[in-house]
């Protein structure tokens, strides 16, 4: 059992936490993701059959992500982690670099990152900062045509699910911020946390598909709500 003064905390973030930094969310009113049809760029089939277009799309997002800065919600989570007395895990569905830029340390990017590539030919996963093309040779094995963005697309398995499940099944507090509760398995994390008897808190601008599963709901922009929530949580463990 976790010690009462050092409870374990798991935070899940989605596209909504980066909205105030100027990164568009996934489910805009037009149903497009940054101007592209989701099935053309964000599925396992797209990366298999239309890799030049997929590369081009994520190259564009990487250039945009280079320019954005963390907002007060990202900063508050990094500060909370630094001061939290118990285990702290931040799981993000986001592929942008804003949690890392804010200084968060124990981060699982369950849907991968714009700043990593994977090679289908040799299995290597590497940090990556520049544009990716089909002709780009893999720095590890030298083959061309195998490199792809290391991003979990629809039809693919998210990363580090064992570590995430283990943390959820032993957490005392679970917070979901800026996520629509539509994309599984992340949408089911609240169920694992409830199974562990955790306090569950949702932060969102609006009601989500999973709002009813949470014991507490805080409605408002993450940049305003998260710093206050972090201060309240820290006050409970002093
Ligand atoms: P989503 O776009 O489906 O939902 C965003 C949620 O955030 C909505 O519920 C919305 O009400 C809420 N929201 C919007 N602005 C907010 C704010 N200022 N404060 C609080 N809440 C706010 O996002 P999702 O659930 O994360 O699923 C989308 C998928 O697409 C993810 O799996 C992710 O991999 C990918 N994606 C990532 C990014 C990114 O890296 N920043 C951006 C778009 C999509």
mmCIF file of C-alpha atoms and ligand atoms in Angstrom:
data_model
loop_
_atom_site.group_PDB
_atom_site.id
_atom_site.type_symbol
_atom_site.label_atom_id
_atom_site.label_comp_id
_atom_site.label_asym_id
_atom_site.label_seq_id
_atom_site.Cartn_x
_atom_site.Cartn_y
_atom_site.Cartn_z
ATOM 1 C CA UNK A 1 0.000 0.000 0.000
ATOM 2 C CA UNK A 2 1.369 3.475 -0.821
ATOM 3 C CA UNK A 3 2.273 5.611 2.184
ATOM 4 C CA UNK A 4 -0.372 8.323 2.778
ATOM 5 C CA UNK A 5 2.200 11.118 2.616
ATOM 6 C CA UNK A 6 3.818 9.785 -0.578
ATOM 7 C CA UNK A 7 0.924 8.677 -2.772
ATOM 8 C CA UNK A 8 1.627 7.618 -6.309
ATOM 9 C CA UNK A 9 0.315 9.918 -8.996
ATOM 10 C CA UNK A 10 -0.356 9.146 -12.673
ATOM 11 C CA UNK A 11 -1.221 11.942 -15.107
ATOM 12 C CA UNK A 12 -2.544 11.335 -18.624
ATOM 13 C CA UNK A 13 -2.468 14.200 -21.105
ATOM 14 C CA UNK A 14 -4.011 14.618 -24.537
ATOM 15 C CA UNK A 15 -4.017 17.164 -27.335
ATOM 16 C CA UNK A 16 -6.057 19.642 -25.226
ATOM 17 C CA UNK A 17 -3.107 20.425 -22.923
ATOM 18 C CA UNK A 18 -1.137 21.753 -25.904
ATOM 19 C CA UNK A 19 -4.012 23.736 -27.426
ATOM 20 C CA UNK A 20 -3.108 26.909 -25.506
ATOM 21 C CA UNK A 21 0.444 26.607 -26.871
ATOM 22 C CA UNK A 22 -1.047 26.868 -30.357
ATOM 23 C CA UNK A 23 -0.938 23.168 -31.303
ATOM 24 C CA UNK A 24 -4.232 22.179 -32.968
ATOM 25 C CA UNK A 25 -6.188 19.360 -31.290
ATOM 26 C CA UNK A 26 -7.096 16.217 -33.177
ATOM 27 C CA UNK A 27 -10.837 16.431 -33.390
ATOM 28 C CA UNK A 28 -11.449 19.844 -34.860
ATOM 29 C CA UNK A 29 -14.932 20.746 -36.095
ATOM 30 C CA UNK A 30 -13.861 19.962 -39.689
ATOM 31 C CA UNK A 31 -12.843 16.386 -38.778
ATOM 32 C CA UNK A 32 -9.381 16.985 -40.263
ATOM 33 C CA UNK A 33 -6.022 16.801 -38.478
ATOM 34 C CA UNK A 34 -4.032 19.866 -39.557
ATOM 35 C CA UNK A 35 -5.751 19.857 -42.936
ATOM 36 C CA UNK A 36 -5.301 16.138 -43.657
ATOM 37 C CA UNK A 37 -7.798 13.270 -43.600
ATOM 38 C CA UNK A 38 -6.893 11.053 -40.625
ATOM 39 C CA UNK A 39 -7.009 7.885 -42.731
ATOM 40 C CA UNK A 40 -4.473 9.373 -45.185
ATOM 41 C CA UNK A 41 -1.824 10.114 -42.562
ATOM 42 C CA UNK A 42 -2.546 8.432 -39.247
ATOM 43 C CA UNK A 43 -3.201 4.767 -39.942
ATOM 44 C CA UNK A 44 -0.978 1.692 -40.235
ATOM 45 C CA UNK A 45 -2.185 1.353 -43.863
ATOM 46 C CA UNK A 46 -1.132 4.912 -44.709
ATOM 47 C CA UNK A 47 2.422 4.394 -43.460
ATOM 48 C CA UNK A 48 2.616 1.147 -45.455
ATOM 49 C CA UNK A 49 1.148 2.321 -48.746
ATOM 50 C CA UNK A 50 1.567 6.098 -48.752
ATOM 51 C CA UNK A 51 4.818 6.709 -46.879
ATOM 52 C CA UNK A 52 5.977 9.804 -48.816
ATOM 53 C CA UNK A 53 2.757 11.620 -47.878
ATOM 54 C CA UNK A 54 2.903 10.436 -44.257
ATOM 55 C CA UNK A 55 6.536 11.611 -43.986
ATOM 56 C CA UNK A 56 5.633 14.967 -45.524
ATOM 57 C CA UNK A 57 2.729 15.413 -43.074
ATOM 58 C CA UNK A 58 4.823 14.667 -39.973
ATOM 59 C CA UNK A 59 7.745 16.755 -41.333
ATOM 60 C CA UNK A 60 5.350 19.690 -41.415
ATOM 61 C CA UNK A 61 4.129 19.013 -37.867
ATOM 62 C CA UNK A 62 7.764 18.744 -36.652
ATOM 63 C CA UNK A 63 8.585 22.158 -38.125
ATOM 64 C CA UNK A 64 5.509 23.605 -36.373
ATOM 65 C CA UNK A 65 6.378 21.832 -33.101
ATOM 66 C CA UNK A 66 9.877 23.373 -33.180
ATOM 67 C CA UNK A 67 8.258 26.794 -32.784
ATOM 68 C CA UNK A 68 5.837 26.184 -29.902
ATOM 69 C CA UNK A 69 6.469 26.722 -26.208
ATOM 70 C CA UNK A 70 5.063 25.042 -23.092
ATOM 71 C CA UNK A 71 2.094 26.775 -21.474
ATOM 72 C CA UNK A 72 1.356 27.090 -17.721
ATOM 73 C CA UNK A 73 -0.223 23.605 -17.647
ATOM 74 C CA UNK A 74 2.952 21.899 -18.927
ATOM 75 C CA UNK A 75 5.068 23.968 -16.529
ATOM 76 C CA UNK A 76 2.798 23.173 -13.550
ATOM 77 C CA UNK A 77 3.082 19.424 -14.225
ATOM 78 C CA UNK A 78 6.886 19.593 -14.416
ATOM 79 C CA UNK A 79 6.931 21.528 -11.130
ATOM 80 C CA UNK A 80 4.475 19.082 -9.530
ATOM 81 C CA UNK A 81 6.698 16.158 -10.522
ATOM 82 C CA UNK A 82 9.782 17.871 -9.071
ATOM 83 C CA UNK A 83 8.057 18.468 -5.730
ATOM 84 C CA UNK A 84 5.846 15.375 -5.450
ATOM 85 C CA UNK A 85 6.985 13.117 -2.589
ATOM 86 C CA UNK A 86 5.813 9.822 -4.111
ATOM 87 C CA UNK A 87 6.057 8.017 -7.452
ATOM 88 C CA UNK A 88 5.013 10.238 -10.372
ATOM 89 C CA UNK A 89 4.361 9.126 -13.948
ATOM 90 C CA UNK A 90 3.271 11.374 -16.798
ATOM 91 C CA UNK A 91 1.756 9.513 -19.738
ATOM 92 C CA UNK A 92 1.111 11.622 -22.801
ATOM 93 C CA UNK A 93 -0.745 10.812 -25.979
ATOM 94 C CA UNK A 94 0.882 13.852 -27.538
ATOM 95 C CA UNK A 95 3.669 13.616 -30.055
ATOM 96 C CA UNK A 96 4.790 17.218 -29.500
ATOM 97 C CA UNK A 97 7.830 17.970 -27.272
ATOM 98 C CA UNK A 98 6.120 20.334 -24.816
ATOM 99 C CA UNK A 99 6.266 18.222 -21.638
ATOM 100 C CA UNK A 100 9.975 17.594 -22.171
ATOM 101 C CA UNK A 101 10.568 21.284 -22.984
ATOM 102 C CA UNK A 102 8.798 22.214 -19.726
ATOM 103 C CA UNK A 103 11.157 19.953 -17.764
ATOM 104 C CA UNK A 104 9.020 16.856 -17.088
ATOM 105 C CA UNK A 105 11.325 13.874 -16.548
ATOM 106 C CA UNK A 106 9.370 10.653 -16.080
ATOM 107 C CA UNK A 107 7.336 10.849 -19.290
ATOM 108 C CA UNK A 108 5.980 8.002 -21.389
ATOM 109 C CA UNK A 109 5.027 9.219 -24.869
ATOM 110 C CA UNK A 110 2.637 6.342 -25.489
ATOM 111 C CA UNK A 111 1.904 7.395 -29.073
ATOM 112 C CA UNK A 112 5.533 8.126 -29.894
ATOM 113 C CA UNK A 113 7.213 11.363 -30.813
ATOM 114 C CA UNK A 114 7.726 13.689 -33.750
ATOM 115 C CA UNK A 115 11.391 13.635 -32.720
ATOM 116 C CA UNK A 116 12.025 9.908 -33.165
ATOM 117 C CA UNK A 117 12.129 7.609 -36.173
ATOM 118 C CA UNK A 118 12.026 3.809 -36.378
ATOM 119 C CA UNK A 119 13.533 1.567 -39.041
ATOM 120 C CA UNK A 120 11.350 -1.264 -40.374
ATOM 121 C CA UNK A 121 14.457 -2.982 -41.752
ATOM 122 C CA UNK A 122 16.609 -3.245 -38.606
ATOM 123 C CA UNK A 123 14.215 -2.258 -35.802
ATOM 124 C CA UNK A 124 16.364 0.640 -34.563
ATOM 125 C CA UNK A 125 14.580 3.595 -32.939
ATOM 126 C CA UNK A 126 16.502 6.878 -33.076
ATOM 127 C CA UNK A 127 16.204 10.506 -32.056
ATOM 128 C CA UNK A 128 15.463 12.650 -35.100
ATOM 129 C CA UNK A 129 15.314 16.415 -35.617
ATOM 130 C CA UNK A 130 15.098 17.000 -39.380
ATOM 131 C CA UNK A 131 12.884 16.226 -42.362
ATOM 132 C CA UNK A 132 12.451 12.541 -43.186
ATOM 133 C CA UNK A 133 12.193 11.253 -46.773
ATOM 134 C CA UNK A 134 11.668 7.770 -48.195
ATOM 135 C CA UNK A 135 15.191 7.972 -49.674
ATOM 136 C CA UNK A 136 16.761 8.831 -46.275
ATOM 137 C CA UNK A 137 19.124 5.954 -45.339
ATOM 138 C CA UNK A 138 18.819 4.467 -41.858
ATOM 139 C CA UNK A 139 21.826 5.659 -39.794
ATOM 140 C CA UNK A 140 21.899 2.250 -38.062
ATOM 141 C CA UNK A 141 21.722 -0.235 -40.983
ATOM 142 C CA UNK A 142 22.224 1.993 -44.037
ATOM 143 C CA UNK A 143 19.096 0.710 -45.836
ATOM 144 C CA UNK A 144 16.722 3.129 -47.545
ATOM 145 C CA UNK A 145 12.934 2.934 -47.503
ATOM 146 C CA UNK A 146 12.648 1.547 -43.970
ATOM 147 C CA UNK A 147 12.601 4.698 -41.862
ATOM 148 C CA UNK A 148 9.251 5.983 -40.608
ATOM 149 C CA UNK A 149 8.111 8.421 -37.935
ATOM 150 C CA UNK A 150 8.082 6.603 -34.558
ATOM 151 C CA UNK A 151 4.448 7.500 -34.034
ATOM 152 C CA UNK A 152 1.704 5.084 -33.028
ATOM 153 C CA UNK A 153 -0.935 5.199 -35.733
ATOM 154 C CA UNK A 154 -4.452 3.763 -35.693
ATOM 155 C CA UNK A 155 -4.103 -0.016 -35.970
ATOM 156 C CA UNK A 156 -0.785 -0.057 -34.059
ATOM 157 C CA UNK A 157 0.035 -0.804 -30.412
ATOM 158 C CA UNK A 158 0.873 2.114 -28.093
ATOM 159 C CA UNK A 159 4.231 2.022 -26.345
ATOM 160 C CA UNK A 160 5.137 0.801 -22.849
ATOM 161 C CA UNK A 161 1.656 -0.437 -21.992
ATOM 162 C CA UNK A 162 2.990 -2.851 -19.332
ATOM 163 C CA UNK A 163 4.694 -0.035 -17.424
ATOM 164 C CA UNK A 164 1.623 2.198 -17.751
ATOM 165 C CA UNK A 165 -0.803 -0.509 -16.558
ATOM 166 C CA UNK A 166 1.405 -1.324 -13.589
ATOM 167 C CA UNK A 167 1.502 2.346 -12.536
ATOM 168 C CA UNK A 168 -2.270 2.733 -12.947
ATOM 169 C CA UNK A 169 -3.034 -0.398 -10.959
ATOM 170 C CA UNK A 170 -1.072 0.924 -7.986
ATOM 171 C CA UNK A 171 -1.820 4.650 -8.170
ATOM 172 C CA UNK A 172 -3.540 6.720 -5.498
ATOM 173 C CA UNK A 173 -4.424 9.631 -7.794
ATOM 174 C CA UNK A 174 -5.160 9.627 -11.528
ATOM 175 C CA UNK A 175 -5.636 12.835 -13.518
ATOM 176 C CA UNK A 176 -6.638 13.033 -17.195
ATOM 177 C CA UNK A 177 -6.067 16.413 -18.865
ATOM 178 C CA UNK A 178 -7.302 17.579 -22.274
ATOM 179 C CA UNK A 179 -8.181 14.219 -23.734
ATOM 180 C CA UNK A 180 -11.435 13.396 -25.487
ATOM 181 C CA UNK A 181 -11.724 9.879 -24.048
ATOM 182 C CA UNK A 182 -12.323 8.438 -27.490
ATOM 183 C CA UNK A 183 -8.951 6.868 -28.342
ATOM 184 C CA UNK A 184 -8.329 3.522 -26.571
ATOM 185 C CA UNK A 185 -6.475 2.182 -24.667
ATOM 186 C CA UNK A 186 -5.874 5.641 -23.094
ATOM 187 C CA UNK A 187 -9.622 6.191 -22.706
ATOM 188 C CA UNK A 188 -9.748 3.103 -20.454
ATOM 189 C CA UNK A 189 -6.979 4.188 -18.055
ATOM 190 C CA UNK A 190 -9.526 5.660 -15.655
ATOM 191 C CA UNK A 191 -11.037 2.186 -15.251
ATOM 192 C CA UNK A 192 -7.688 0.726 -14.162
ATOM 193 C CA UNK A 193 -7.175 3.614 -11.730
ATOM 194 C CA UNK A 194 -10.665 3.085 -10.277
ATOM 195 C CA UNK A 195 -9.832 -0.596 -9.879
ATOM 196 C CA UNK A 196 -6.853 0.515 -7.772
ATOM 197 C CA UNK A 197 -9.182 2.642 -5.613
ATOM 198 C CA UNK A 198 -7.589 5.876 -6.848
ATOM 199 C CA UNK A 199 -8.945 9.399 -6.627
ATOM 200 C CA UNK A 200 -9.825 10.261 -10.252
ATOM 201 C CA UNK A 201 -9.865 13.799 -11.675
ATOM 202 C CA UNK A 202 -10.674 14.953 -15.210
ATOM 203 C CA UNK A 203 -9.619 18.379 -16.535
ATOM 204 C CA UNK A 204 -11.277 19.452 -19.783
ATOM 205 C CA UNK A 205 -13.003 22.353 -21.473
ATOM 206 C CA UNK A 206 -16.080 20.232 -22.013
ATOM 207 C CA UNK A 207 -17.752 16.958 -21.083
ATOM 208 C CA UNK A 208 -16.073 13.950 -22.693
ATOM 209 C CA UNK A 209 -17.051 10.395 -23.585
ATOM 210 C CA UNK A 210 -15.503 9.245 -20.276
ATOM 211 C CA UNK A 211 -16.464 12.114 -17.948
ATOM 212 C CA UNK A 212 -18.967 10.030 -16.018
ATOM 213 C CA UNK A 213 -16.250 7.577 -14.981
ATOM 214 C CA UNK A 214 -14.350 10.288 -13.052
ATOM 215 C CA UNK A 215 -15.191 11.125 -9.448
ATOM 216 C CA UNK A 216 -14.093 14.761 -9.874
ATOM 217 C CA UNK A 217 -14.300 17.033 -12.910
ATOM 218 C CA UNK A 218 -12.662 20.412 -13.357
ATOM 219 C CA UNK A 219 -14.002 22.373 -16.309
ATOM 220 C CA UNK A 220 -11.861 25.053 -17.931
ATOM 221 C CA UNK A 221 -8.707 25.666 -19.923
ATOM 222 C CA UNK A 222 -5.811 23.484 -18.777
ATOM 223 C CA UNK A 223 -3.498 26.517 -18.565
ATOM 224 C CA UNK A 224 -5.681 27.928 -15.799
ATOM 225 C CA UNK A 225 -6.977 24.785 -14.090
ATOM 226 C CA UNK A 226 -3.798 22.675 -13.871
ATOM 227 C CA UNK A 227 -1.606 25.161 -11.938
ATOM 228 C CA UNK A 228 -4.375 25.517 -9.304
ATOM 229 C CA UNK A 229 -4.898 21.752 -9.119
ATOM 230 C CA UNK A 230 -1.149 21.149 -8.752
ATOM 231 C CA UNK A 231 -0.980 23.648 -5.861
ATOM 232 C CA UNK A 232 -3.943 21.956 -4.155
ATOM 233 C CA UNK A 233 -2.386 18.503 -4.513
ATOM 234 C CA UNK A 234 0.947 19.688 -3.121
ATOM 235 C CA UNK A 235 -0.886 21.210 -0.138
ATOM 236 C CA UNK A 236 -2.325 17.754 0.695
ATOM 237 C CA UNK A 237 1.108 16.161 1.055
ATOM 238 C CA UNK A 238 2.968 18.874 2.979
HETATM 239 P P1 LIG B 1 -8.554 15.155 -29.035
HETATM 240 O O1 LIG B 1 -8.135 16.195 -30.016
HETATM 241 O O2 LIG B 1 -9.386 14.028 -29.487
HETATM 242 O O3 LIG B 1 -9.332 15.874 -27.843
HETATM 243 C C1 LIG B 1 -8.840 17.049 -27.250
HETATM 244 C C2 LIG B 1 -9.586 17.247 -25.951
HETATM 245 O O4 LIG B 1 -9.018 18.371 -25.297
HETATM 246 C C3 LIG B 1 -11.074 17.555 -26.135
HETATM 247 O O5 LIG B 1 -11.806 16.771 -25.215
HETATM 248 C C4 LIG B 1 -11.189 19.052 -25.822
HETATM 249 O O6 LIG B 1 -12.428 19.389 -25.201
HETATM 250 C C5 LIG B 1 -10.034 19.238 -24.860
HETATM 251 N N1 LIG B 1 -9.467 20.588 -24.863
HETATM 252 C C6 LIG B 1 -9.248 21.412 -25.916
HETATM 253 N N2 LIG B 1 -8.643 22.528 -25.523
HETATM 254 C C7 LIG B 1 -8.468 22.418 -24.189
HETATM 255 C C8 LIG B 1 -7.890 23.250 -23.186
HETATM 256 N N3 LIG B 1 -7.364 24.455 -23.493
HETATM 257 N N4 LIG B 1 -7.875 22.820 -21.903
HETATM 258 C C9 LIG B 1 -8.406 21.616 -21.562
HETATM 259 N N5 LIG B 1 -8.968 20.779 -22.475
HETATM 260 C C10 LIG B 1 -8.988 21.175 -23.752
HETATM 261 O O7 LIG B 1 -7.223 14.651 -28.329
HETATM 262 P P2 LIG B 1 -6.782 13.262 -27.707
HETATM 263 O O8 LIG B 1 -7.839 12.729 -26.822
HETATM 264 O O9 LIG B 1 -5.433 13.511 -27.160
HETATM 265 O O10 LIG B 1 -6.659 12.269 -28.958
HETATM 266 C C11 LIG B 1 -6.021 12.699 -30.153
HETATM 267 C C12 LIG B 1 -4.873 11.822 -30.653
HETATM 268 O O11 LIG B 1 -4.179 12.549 -31.684
HETATM 269 C C13 LIG B 1 -3.846 11.550 -29.589
HETATM 270 O O12 LIG B 1 -3.776 10.206 -29.452
HETATM 271 C C14 LIG B 1 -2.519 12.142 -30.095
HETATM 272 O O13 LIG B 1 -1.620 11.103 -30.394
HETATM 273 C C15 LIG B 1 -2.816 12.809 -31.408
HETATM 274 N N6 LIG B 1 -2.570 14.286 -31.408
HETATM 275 C C16 LIG B 1 -1.507 14.831 -30.761
HETATM 276 C C17 LIG B 1 -1.321 16.215 -30.722
HETATM 277 C C18 LIG B 1 -0.122 16.790 -30.011
HETATM 278 O O14 LIG B 1 0.925 16.142 -29.962
HETATM 279 N N7 LIG B 1 -0.231 17.985 -29.417
HETATM 280 C C19 LIG B 1 -2.236 17.052 -31.345
HETATM 281 C C20 LIG B 1 -3.325 16.468 -32.025
HETATM 282 C C21 LIG B 1 -3.473 15.083 -32.045
#
